[in-house]
One Martini backbone bead per residue (centre of mass of N, CA, C, O) as a GRO file, in nm:
protein
  116
    1MET     BB    1 -20.916 -13.823   5.563
    2LYS     BB    2 -20.798 -13.562   5.731
    3LYS     BB    3 -20.899 -13.307   5.915
    4ASN     BB    4 -20.832 -12.969   5.955
    5ILE     BB    5 -20.824 -12.873   6.287
    6LYS     BB    6 -20.889 -12.575   6.457
    7LYS     BB    7 -20.798 -12.448   6.762
    8LYS     BB    8 -20.898 -12.244   7.011
    9LEU     BB    9 -20.729 -12.038   7.211
   10PRO     BB   10 -20.704 -11.891   7.489
   11VAL     BB   11 -20.706 -11.570   7.598
   12LYS     BB   12 -20.468 -11.383   7.760
   13THR     BB   13 -20.514 -11.172   8.029
   14LYS     BB   14 -20.433 -10.889   8.203
   15THR     BB   15 -20.457 -10.917   8.553
   16LYS     BB   16 -20.518 -10.816   8.865
   17LYS     BB   17 -20.409 -10.944   9.154
   18LYS     BB   18 -20.482 -11.029   9.462
   19GLN     BB   19 -20.334 -10.969   9.753
   20SER     BB   20 -20.239 -11.108  10.018
   21LYS     BB   21 -20.177 -11.042  10.346
   22LYS     BB   22 -19.917 -11.218  10.371
   23ASN     BB   23 -19.757 -11.075  10.133
   24THR     BB   24 -19.778 -10.773  10.272
   25ALA     BB   25 -19.629 -10.845  10.504
   26ILE     BB   26 -19.395 -10.815  10.739
   27ILE     BB   27 -19.074 -10.938  10.763
   28SER     BB   28 -18.910 -11.087  11.034
   29LEU     BB   29 -18.660 -11.120  11.274
   30PHE     BB   30 -18.567 -11.426  11.448
   31GLU     BB   31 -18.453 -11.569  11.741
   32VAL     BB   32 -18.296 -11.885  11.835
   33PHE     BB   33 -18.355 -12.102  12.123
   34ILE     BB   34 -18.195 -12.389  12.292
   35ARG     BB   35 -18.267 -12.667  12.503
   36GLN     BB   36 -18.122 -12.982  12.541
   37ARG     BB   37 -18.122 -13.000  12.863
   38ARG     BB   38 -18.150 -13.044  13.172
   39GLY     BB   39 -17.979 -12.765  13.330
   40LEU     BB   40 -17.950 -12.604  13.083
   41ALA     BB   41 -17.900 -12.358  12.872
   42HIS     BB   42 -17.985 -12.147  12.646
   43ILE     BB   43 -17.907 -12.144  12.295
   44HIS     BB   44 -17.789 -12.010  12.014
   45VAL     BB   45 -17.881 -12.129  11.666
   46GLY     BB   46 -18.052 -11.887  11.519
   47SER     BB   47 -18.259 -11.786  11.235
   48VAL     BB   48 -18.577 -11.631  11.137
   49HIS     BB   49 -18.826 -11.568  10.893
   50ALA     BB   50 -19.133 -11.385  10.975
   51HIS     BB   51 -19.456 -11.258  11.035
   52ASP     BB   52 -19.467 -11.402  11.322
   53ILE     BB   53 -19.428 -11.568  11.619
   54ASP     BB   54 -19.578 -11.831  11.537
   55HIS     BB   55 -19.428 -11.874  11.271
   56ALA     BB   56 -19.144 -11.883  11.398
   57LEU     BB   57 -19.193 -12.133  11.575
   58THR     BB   58 -19.253 -12.326  11.344
   59LEU     BB   59 -18.987 -12.288  11.185
   60ALA     BB   60 -18.793 -12.362  11.418
   61ARG     BB   61 -18.897 -12.645  11.464
   62ASP     BB   62 -18.845 -12.752  11.171
   63CYS     BB   63 -18.532 -12.673  11.169
   64TYR     BB   64 -18.412 -12.739  11.488
   65LEU     BB   65 -18.622 -13.007  11.578
   66ARG     BB   66 -18.623 -13.260  11.370
   67ARG     BB   67 -18.423 -13.458  11.573
   68GLY     BB   68 -18.456 -13.398  11.883
   69GLU     BB   69 -18.239 -13.180  12.026
   70GLY     BB   70 -18.475 -13.063  12.218
   71LEU     BB   71 -18.687 -12.928  12.487
   72SER     BB   72 -18.653 -12.614  12.423
   73LEU     BB   73 -18.814 -12.312  12.277
   74TRP     BB   74 -18.698 -11.997  12.160
   75VAL     BB   75 -18.860 -11.685  12.047
   76THR     BB   76 -18.727 -11.367  11.923
   77PRO     BB   77 -18.701 -11.062  11.845
   78ALA     BB   78 -18.429 -10.893  11.728
   79SER     BB   79 -18.524 -10.603  11.833
   80ALA     BB   80 -18.522 -10.704  12.152
   81ILE     BB   81 -18.216 -10.705  12.131
   82ARG     BB   82 -17.950 -10.595  12.353
   83ALA     BB   83 -17.639 -10.453  12.345
   84SER     BB   84 -17.352 -10.367  12.467
   85THR     BB   85 -17.132 -10.124  12.501
   86GLN     BB   86 -16.816 -10.016  12.556
   87GLU     BB   87 -16.899  -9.804  12.775
   88GLU     BB   88 -17.075 -10.014  12.955
   89VAL     BB   89 -16.886 -10.249  13.040
   90SER     BB   90 -16.735 -10.130  13.286
   91SER     BB   91 -16.999 -10.085  13.465
   92PHE     BB   92 -17.101 -10.385  13.467
   93TYR     BB   93 -16.810 -10.545  13.573
   94GLU     BB   94 -16.754 -10.384  13.809
   95PRO     BB   95 -16.715 -10.360  14.126
   96MET     BB   96 -16.908 -10.283  14.404
   97GLN     BB   97 -16.827 -10.110  14.693
   98GLU     BB   98 -17.124 -10.079  14.844
   99LYS     BB   99 -17.142 -10.422  14.825
  100ASP     BB  100 -17.037 -10.623  15.072
  101TYR     BB  101 -17.253 -10.860  15.087
  102ARG     BB  102 -17.117 -11.021  14.835
  103LYS     BB  103 -16.913 -11.120  15.021
  104ALA     BB  104 -16.808 -11.418  15.177
  105GLU     BB  105 -16.679 -11.303  15.457
  106TYR     BB  106 -16.981 -11.222  15.585
  107TYR     BB  107 -17.035 -11.527  15.620
  108HIS     BB  108 -17.180 -11.770  15.826
  109ILE     BB  109 -17.099 -12.107  15.893
  110PRO     BB  110 -17.242 -12.363  16.004
  111GLN     BB  111 -17.158 -12.665  16.160
  112GLU     BB  112 -17.385 -12.844  16.019
  113VAL     BB  113 -17.231 -12.769  15.767
  114LYS     BB  114 -17.022 -12.996  15.570
  115HIS     BB  115 -17.105 -12.956  15.241
  116LEU     BB  116 -16.957 -12.656  15.097
   0.00000   0.00000   0.00000
């Protein structure tokens, strides 16, 4: 005959766990830019959420460069990017009348230069 043995299970008590500093840190949004080949500009490829810039660089590398798509990787906080407003656009892109030196007609091309 088998004896009926009852095992005592440990009693679980509710205790407050200490939160790590990483869990309490603020997570920020970072924008990711990649340069695919030499001579090309960096292009925006996406965003990552991270605790700091080094963590964002690691996450961006793991997410966007896992197949070797790029040569260079830039990560910047999204709060550091500023876009122009509609009111500013006209003053940014209209030609400045007092800067005549920017016009090509004021430059003399030497005869030695044949392929310009």
